[in-house]
């Protein structure tokens, strides 16, 4: 027995030491205690931790602004007669037999969508206007699978996620009218949005880990675009295609969010992300997608960064609640309510669903590349035939 105890003793001590180190690494990496993942109660307490809503309010306003530009452009609001004016046009709705409304009524749908995006931008009657945007957006989205793509799918998801958050607590008409209300939001409001962008980048990176991409054949001759001139001058066109376009693209998508989460590498990762999206905006006809991603990058910074920036540009002058954030008073921890546990469980279910859907093609057999059914939610950036803007 003594020998067994002596054998178990060092093993247990090593395990305890490893757990302590892991907890320290976890806190250093993302700023959260590893014990918050031990049970549903502790996870729920983390998800409902009061958090400053300043960064979320700015993200909401910028997302709404991007949608105001996207609706007349990629959604077809600027050419309704071409998009919906011909009743004989062949379309591929998500539900067989689903038909678009008449030309005039589709104009009303787009008006509702645009007014909803305007309300999101201004934070005016946020729940109602966000609901207006989300319902009209998804309606137009499901009318024709031939227009599906990853970023259109992303916009619908972001609008839906914003609908359930308290993103109108800051930089909004709603917050201005309710000046006495708290500007704090539950932590899960930030978590779910950052997780959605993690899925966007990480799964796009995993989908690039295929022989076609890693061998440099997925996008040949892309290096001849002017944005790659510095790389082409040093490496030549073939190595630029292989190392910069394919290998770096795969590495960037797979790892960028991990570097954005870690504070010491956050600024460097932001520079790479900005360069990546700005180059994509010149390379491909993908609408507001690069700009939407750029506007949401600050979510990975301090939740109070808008207050800090305003305090600096206003030379420290008092600006009321815009620069002041009162931290919540410490209260005795209470067991999370059943409702909060259900919300946390729903968040976990959504996270699992977003991981599963890109690999669920064995269920959705029958969709094909012609209608882009699979491409619409797979985050597979390789399968699309993107038109390059290569000048002569």
mmCIF file with all atom_site columns, N, CA and C in Angstrom, residues 160-204:
data_model
loop_
_atom_site.group_PDB
_atom_site.id
_atom_site.type_symbol
_atom_site.label_atom_id
_atom_site.label_alt_id
_atom_site.label_comp_id
_atom_site.label_asym_id
_atom_site.label_entity_id
_atom_site.label_seq_id
_atom_site.pdbx_PDB_ins_code
_atom_site.Cartn_x
_atom_site.Cartn_y
_atom_site.Cartn_z
_atom_site.occupancy
_atom_site.B_iso_or_equiv
_atom_site.pdbx_formal_charge
_atom_site.auth_seq_id
_atom_site.auth_comp_id
_atom_site.auth_asym_id
_atom_site.auth_atom_id
_atom_site.pdbx_PDB_model_num
ATOM 1   N N  . UNK A 1 160 ? -29.212 38.385 -37.511 1.00 0.00 ? 160 UNK A N  1
ATOM 2   C CA . UNK A 1 160 ? -29.993 37.593 -36.565 1.00 0.00 ? 160 UNK A CA 1
ATOM 3   C C  . UNK A 1 160 ? -29.368 37.621 -35.179 1.00 0.00 ? 160 UNK A C  1
ATOM 4   N N  . UNK A 1 161 ? -28.046 37.516 -35.112 1.00 0.00 ? 161 UNK A N  1
ATOM 5   C CA . UNK A 1 161 ? -27.369 37.554 -33.811 1.00 0.00 ? 161 UNK A CA 1
ATOM 6   C C  . UNK A 1 161 ? -27.532 38.915 -33.144 1.00 0.00 ? 161 UNK A C  1
ATOM 7   N N  . UNK A 1 162 ? -27.379 39.980 -33.917 1.00 0.00 ? 162 UNK A N  1
ATOM 8   C CA . UNK A 1 162 ? -27.559 41.319 -33.347 1.00 0.00 ? 162 UNK A CA 1
ATOM 9   C C  . UNK A 1 162 ? -28.971 41.505 -32.805 1.00 0.00 ? 162 UNK A C  1
ATOM 10  N N  . UNK A 1 163 ? -29.945 40.875 -33.443 1.00 0.00 ? 163 UNK A N  1
ATOM 11  C CA . UNK A 1 163 ? -31.336 41.011 -33.014 1.00 0.00 ? 163 UNK A CA 1
ATOM 12  C C  . UNK A 1 163 ? -31.521 40.588 -31.563 1.00 0.00 ? 163 UNK A C  1
ATOM 13  N N  . UNK A 1 164 ? -30.787 39.573 -31.127 1.00 0.00 ? 164 UNK A N  1
ATOM 14  C CA . UNK A 1 164 ? -30.966 39.038 -29.781 1.00 0.00 ? 164 UNK A CA 1
ATOM 15  C C  . UNK A 1 164 ? -30.017 39.668 -28.758 1.00 0.00 ? 164 UNK A C  1
ATOM 16  N N  . UNK A 1 165 ? -29.160 40.572 -29.200 1.00 0.00 ? 165 UNK A N  1
ATOM 17  C CA . UNK A 1 165 ? -28.241 41.227 -28.277 1.00 0.00 ? 165 UNK A CA 1
ATOM 18  C C  . UNK A 1 165 ? -28.811 42.563 -27.798 1.00 0.00 ? 165 UNK A C  1
ATOM 19  N N  . UNK A 1 166 ? -28.097 43.168 -26.865 1.00 0.00 ? 166 UNK A N  1
ATOM 20  C CA . UNK A 1 166 ? -28.447 44.509 -26.386 1.00 0.00 ? 166 UNK A CA 1
ATOM 21  C C  . UNK A 1 166 ? -27.498 45.530 -27.006 1.00 0.00 ? 166 UNK A C  1
ATOM 22  N N  . UNK A 1 167 ? -27.348 45.458 -28.324 1.00 0.00 ? 167 UNK A N  1
ATOM 23  C CA . UNK A 1 167 ? -26.382 46.310 -29.013 1.00 0.00 ? 167 UNK A CA 1
ATOM 24  C C  . UNK A 1 167 ? -26.823 47.760 -29.102 1.00 0.00 ? 167 UNK A C  1
ATOM 25  N N  . UNK A 1 168 ? -28.001 48.079 -28.603 1.00 0.00 ? 168 UNK A N  1
ATOM 26  C CA . UNK A 1 168 ? -28.488 49.467 -28.637 1.00 0.00 ? 168 UNK A CA 1
ATOM 27  C C  . UNK A 1 168 ? -28.249 50.195 -27.323 1.00 0.00 ? 168 UNK A C  1
ATOM 28  N N  . UNK A 1 169 ? -27.388 49.658 -26.474 1.00 0.00 ? 169 UNK A N  1
ATOM 29  C CA . UNK A 1 169 ? -27.108 50.309 -25.192 1.00 0.00 ? 169 UNK A CA 1
ATOM 30  C C  . UNK A 1 169 ? -26.106 51.448 -25.318 1.00 0.00 ? 169 UNK A C  1
ATOM 31  N N  . UNK A 1 170 ? -25.487 51.577 -26.480 1.00 0.00 ? 170 UNK A N  1
ATOM 32  C CA . UNK A 1 170 ? -24.446 52.596 -26.661 1.00 0.00 ? 170 UNK A CA 1
ATOM 33  C C  . UNK A 1 170 ? -24.498 53.105 -28.093 1.00 0.00 ? 170 UNK A C  1
ATOM 34  N N  . UNK A 1 171 ? -24.247 54.407 -28.264 1.00 0.00 ? 171 UNK A N  1
ATOM 35  C CA . UNK A 1 171 ? -24.194 55.042 -29.579 1.00 0.00 ? 171 UNK A CA 1
ATOM 36  C C  . UNK A 1 171 ? -25.485 54.786 -30.358 1.00 0.00 ? 171 UNK A C  1
ATOM 37  N N  . UNK A 1 172 ? -26.598 55.083 -29.731 1.00 0.00 ? 172 UNK A N  1
ATOM 38  C CA . UNK A 1 172 ? -27.887 54.833 -30.366 1.00 0.00 ? 172 UNK A CA 1
ATOM 39  C C  . UNK A 1 172 ? -28.915 55.833 -29.862 1.00 0.00 ? 172 UNK A C  1
ATOM 40  N N  . UNK A 1 173 ? -29.961 56.019 -30.656 1.00 0.00 ? 173 UNK A N  1
ATOM 41  C CA . UNK A 1 173 ? -31.069 56.858 -30.226 1.00 0.00 ? 173 UNK A CA 1
ATOM 42  C C  . UNK A 1 173 ? -31.786 56.233 -29.030 1.00 0.00 ? 173 UNK A C  1
ATOM 43  N N  . UNK A 1 174 ? -31.839 54.918 -28.991 1.00 0.00 ? 174 UNK A N  1
ATOM 44  C CA . UNK A 1 174 ? -32.482 54.255 -27.858 1.00 0.00 ? 174 UNK A CA 1
ATOM 45  C C  . UNK A 1 174 ? -31.753 54.569 -26.557 1.00 0.00 ? 174 UNK A C  1
ATOM 46  N N  . UNK A 1 175 ? -30.417 54.535 -26.595 1.00 0.00 ? 175 UNK A N  1
ATOM 47  C CA . UNK A 1 175 ? -29.642 54.853 -25.395 1.00 0.00 ? 175 UNK A CA 1
ATOM 48  C C  . UNK A 1 175 ? -29.785 56.322 -25.020 1.00 0.00 ? 175 UNK A C  1
ATOM 49  N N  . UNK A 1 176 ? -29.906 57.192 -26.027 1.00 0.00 ? 176 UNK A N  1
ATOM 50  C CA . UNK A 1 176 ? -30.063 58.626 -25.754 1.00 0.00 ? 176 UNK A CA 1
ATOM 51  C C  . UNK A 1 176 ? -31.400 58.902 -25.072 1.00 0.00 ? 176 UNK A C  1
ATOM 52  N N  . UNK A 1 177 ? -32.442 58.186 -25.497 1.00 0.00 ? 177 UNK A N  1
ATOM 53  C CA . UNK A 1 177 ? -33.758 58.394 -24.888 1.00 0.00 ? 177 UNK A CA 1
ATOM 54  C C  . UNK A 1 177 ? -33.825 57.816 -23.477 1.00 0.00 ? 177 UNK A C  1
ATOM 55  N N  . UNK A 1 178 ? -33.071 56.757 -23.221 1.00 0.00 ? 178 UNK A N  1
ATOM 56  C CA . UNK A 1 178 ? -33.074 56.111 -21.904 1.00 0.00 ? 178 UNK A CA 1
ATOM 57  C C  . UNK A 1 178 ? -31.718 56.336 -21.231 1.00 0.00 ? 178 UNK A C  1
ATOM 58  N N  . UNK A 1 179 ? -31.446 57.576 -20.901 1.00 0.00 ? 179 UNK A N  1
ATOM 59  C CA . UNK A 1 179 ? -30.130 57.923 -20.364 1.00 0.00 ? 179 UNK A CA 1
ATOM 60  C C  . UNK A 1 179 ? -29.882 57.321 -18.996 1.00 0.00 ? 179 UNK A C  1
ATOM 61  N N  . UNK A 1 180 ? -30.931 56.993 -18.283 1.00 0.00 ? 180 UNK A N  1
ATOM 62  C CA . UNK A 1 180 ? -30.749 56.451 -16.936 1.00 0.00 ? 180 UNK A CA 1
ATOM 63  C C  . UNK A 1 180 ? -30.482 54.953 -16.941 1.00 0.00 ? 180 UNK A C  1
ATOM 64  N N  . UNK A 1 181 ? -30.688 54.295 -18.067 1.00 0.00 ? 181 UNK A N  1
ATOM 65  C CA . UNK A 1 181 ? -30.504 52.845 -18.121 1.00 0.00 ? 181 UNK A CA 1
ATOM 66  C C  . UNK A 1 181 ? -29.026 52.496 -18.189 1.00 0.00 ? 181 UNK A C  1
ATOM 67  N N  . UNK A 1 182 ? -28.712 51.300 -17.753 1.00 0.00 ? 182 UNK A N  1
ATOM 68  C CA . UNK A 1 182 ? -27.326 50.833 -17.762 1.00 0.00 ? 182 UNK A CA 1
ATOM 69  C C  . UNK A 1 182 ? -26.856 50.584 -19.193 1.00 0.00 ? 182 UNK A C  1
ATOM 70  N N  . UNK A 1 183 ? -25.572 50.789 -19.421 1.00 0.00 ? 183 UNK A N  1
ATOM 71  C CA . UNK A 1 183 ? -24.989 50.533 -20.733 1.00 0.00 ? 183 UNK A CA 1
ATOM 72  C C  . UNK A 1 183 ? -24.220 49.217 -20.756 1.00 0.00 ? 183 UNK A C  1
ATOM 73  N N  . UNK A 1 184 ? -24.517 48.361 -19.815 1.00 0.00 ? 184 UNK A N  1
ATOM 74  C CA . UNK A 1 184 ? -23.857 47.061 -19.760 1.00 0.00 ? 184 UNK A CA 1
ATOM 75  C C  . UNK A 1 184 ? -24.689 46.009 -20.484 1.00 0.00 ? 184 UNK A C  1
ATOM 76  N N  . UNK A 1 185 ? -23.989 45.037 -21.025 1.00 0.00 ? 185 UNK A N  1
ATOM 77  C CA . UNK A 1 185 ? -24.627 43.936 -21.743 1.00 0.00 ? 185 UNK A CA 1
ATOM 78  C C  . UNK A 1 185 ? -24.047 42.631 -21.213 1.00 0.00 ? 185 UNK A C  1
ATOM 79  N N  . UNK A 1 186 ? -24.752 41.523 -21.370 1.00 0.00 ? 186 UNK A N  1
ATOM 80  C CA . UNK A 1 186 ? -24.166 40.227 -20.988 1.00 0.00 ? 186 UNK A CA 1
ATOM 81  C C  . UNK A 1 186 ? -22.964 39.895 -21.873 1.00 0.00 ? 186 UNK A C  1
ATOM 82  N N  . UNK A 1 187 ? -22.007 39.213 -21.309 1.00 0.00 ? 187 UNK A N  1
ATOM 83  C CA . UNK A 1 187 ? -20.790 38.886 -22.044 1.00 0.00 ? 187 UNK A CA 1
ATOM 84  C C  . UNK A 1 187 ? -21.076 38.060 -23.298 1.00 0.00 ? 187 UNK A C  1
ATOM 85  N N  . UNK A 1 188 ? -22.147 37.264 -23.277 1.00 0.00 ? 188 UNK A N  1
ATOM 86  C CA . UNK A 1 188 ? -22.413 36.408 -24.434 1.00 0.00 ? 188 UNK A CA 1
ATOM 87  C C  . UNK A 1 188 ? -22.730 37.228 -25.679 1.00 0.00 ? 188 UNK A C  1
ATOM 88  N N  . UNK A 1 189 ? -23.145 38.482 -25.535 1.00 0.00 ? 189 UNK A N  1
ATOM 89  C CA . UNK A 1 189 ? -23.372 39.341 -26.697 1.00 0.00 ? 189 UNK A CA 1
ATOM 90  C C  . UNK A 1 189 ? -22.099 39.485 -27.520 1.00 0.00 ? 189 UNK A C  1
ATOM 91  N N  . UNK A 1 190 ? -20.972 39.595 -26.847 1.00 0.00 ? 190 UNK A N  1
ATOM 92  C CA . UNK A 1 190 ? -19.682 39.661 -27.537 1.00 0.00 ? 190 UNK A CA 1
ATOM 93  C C  . UNK A 1 190 ? -19.234 38.278 -27.999 1.00 0.00 ? 190 UNK A C  1
ATOM 94  N N  . UNK A 1 191 ? -19.402 37.303 -27.121 1.00 0.00 ? 191 UNK A N  1
ATOM 95  C CA . UNK A 1 191 ? -18.899 35.962 -27.414 1.00 0.00 ? 191 UNK A CA 1
ATOM 96  C C  . UNK A 1 191 ? -19.485 35.400 -28.700 1.00 0.00 ? 191 UNK A C  1
ATOM 97  N N  . UNK A 1 192 ? -20.793 35.522 -28.887 1.00 0.00 ? 192 UNK A N  1
ATOM 98  C CA . UNK A 1 192 ? -21.437 34.874 -30.024 1.00 0.00 ? 192 UNK A CA 1
ATOM 99  C C  . UNK A 1 192 ? -21.017 35.517 -31.341 1.00 0.00 ? 192 UNK A C  1
ATOM 100 N N  . UNK A 1 193 ? -20.799 36.830 -31.337 1.00 0.00 ? 193 UNK A N  1
ATOM 101 C CA . UNK A 1 193 ? -20.352 37.507 -32.558 1.00 0.00 ? 193 UNK A CA 1
ATOM 102 C C  . UNK A 1 193 ? -18.909 37.140 -32.891 1.00 0.00 ? 193 UNK A C  1
ATOM 103 N N  . UNK A 1 194 ? -18.055 37.122 -31.874 1.00 0.00 ? 194 UNK A N  1
ATOM 104 C CA . UNK A 1 194 ? -16.660 36.747 -32.114 1.00 0.00 ? 194 UNK A CA 1
ATOM 105 C C  . UNK A 1 194 ? -16.552 35.287 -32.533 1.00 0.00 ? 194 UNK A C  1
ATOM 106 N N  . UNK A 1 195 ? -17.407 34.456 -31.974 1.00 0.00 ? 195 UNK A N  1
ATOM 107 C CA . UNK A 1 195 ? -17.405 33.047 -32.381 1.00 0.00 ? 195 UNK A CA 1
ATOM 108 C C  . UNK A 1 195 ? -17.813 32.900 -33.847 1.00 0.00 ? 195 UNK A C  1
ATOM 109 N N  . UNK A 1 196 ? -18.781 33.704 -34.290 1.00 0.00 ? 196 UNK A N  1
ATOM 110 C CA . UNK A 1 196 ? -19.218 33.615 -35.679 1.00 0.00 ? 196 UNK A CA 1
ATOM 111 C C  . UNK A 1 196 ? -18.081 33.960 -36.631 1.00 0.00 ? 196 UNK A C  1
ATOM 112 N N  . UNK A 1 197 ? -17.282 34.945 -36.286 1.00 0.00 ? 197 UNK A N  1
ATOM 113 C CA . UNK A 1 197 ? -16.143 35.285 -37.138 1.00 0.00 ? 197 UNK A CA 1
ATOM 114 C C  . UNK A 1 197 ? -15.035 34.247 -37.016 1.00 0.00 ? 197 UNK A C  1
ATOM 115 N N  . UNK A 1 198 ? -14.922 33.612 -35.858 1.00 0.00 ? 198 UNK A N  1
ATOM 116 C CA . UNK A 1 198 ? -13.985 32.493 -35.739 1.00 0.00 ? 198 UNK A CA 1
ATOM 117 C C  . UNK A 1 198 ? -14.359 31.380 -36.711 1.00 0.00 ? 198 UNK A C  1
ATOM 118 N N  . UNK A 1 199 ? -15.647 31.061 -36.784 1.00 0.00 ? 199 UNK A N  1
ATOM 119 C CA . UNK A 1 199 ? -16.112 30.039 -37.720 1.00 0.00 ? 199 UNK A CA 1
ATOM 120 C C  . UNK A 1 199 ? -15.803 30.453 -39.156 1.00 0.00 ? 199 UNK A C  1
ATOM 121 N N  . UNK A 1 200 ? -16.058 31.710 -39.473 1.00 0.00 ? 200 UNK A N  1
ATOM 122 C CA . UNK A 1 200 ? -15.807 32.217 -40.823 1.00 0.00 ? 200 UNK A CA 1
ATOM 123 C C  . UNK A 1 200 ? -14.353 31.991 -41.232 1.00 0.00 ? 200 UNK A C  1
ATOM 124 N N  . UNK A 1 201 ? -13.427 32.425 -40.395 1.00 0.00 ? 201 UNK A N  1
ATOM 125 C CA . UNK A 1 201 ? -12.011 32.325 -40.746 1.00 0.00 ? 201 UNK A CA 1
ATOM 126 C C  . UNK A 1 201 ? -11.498 30.887 -40.626 1.00 0.00 ? 201 UNK A C  1
ATOM 127 N N  . UNK A 1 202 ? -11.748 30.262 -39.487 1.00 0.00 ? 202 UNK A N  1
ATOM 128 C CA . UNK A 1 202 ? -11.133 28.970 -39.188 1.00 0.00 ? 202 UNK A CA 1
ATOM 129 C C  . UNK A 1 202 ? -11.584 27.888 -40.165 1.00 0.00 ? 202 UNK A C  1
ATOM 130 N N  . UNK A 1 203 ? -12.885 27.812 -40.429 1.00 0.00 ? 203 UNK A N  1
ATOM 131 C CA . UNK A 1 203 ? -13.359 26.782 -41.351 1.00 0.00 ? 203 UNK A CA 1
ATOM 132 C C  . UNK A 1 203 ? -12.931 27.077 -42.783 1.00 0.00 ? 203 UNK A C  1
ATOM 133 N N  . UNK A 1 204 ? -12.824 28.358 -43.135 1.00 0.00 ? 204 UNK A N  1
ATOM 134 C CA . UNK A 1 204 ? -12.289 28.691 -44.459 1.00 0.00 ? 204 UNK A CA 1
ATOM 135 C C  . UNK A 1 204 ? -10.854 28.193 -44.584 1.00 0.00 ? 204 UNK A C  1
#
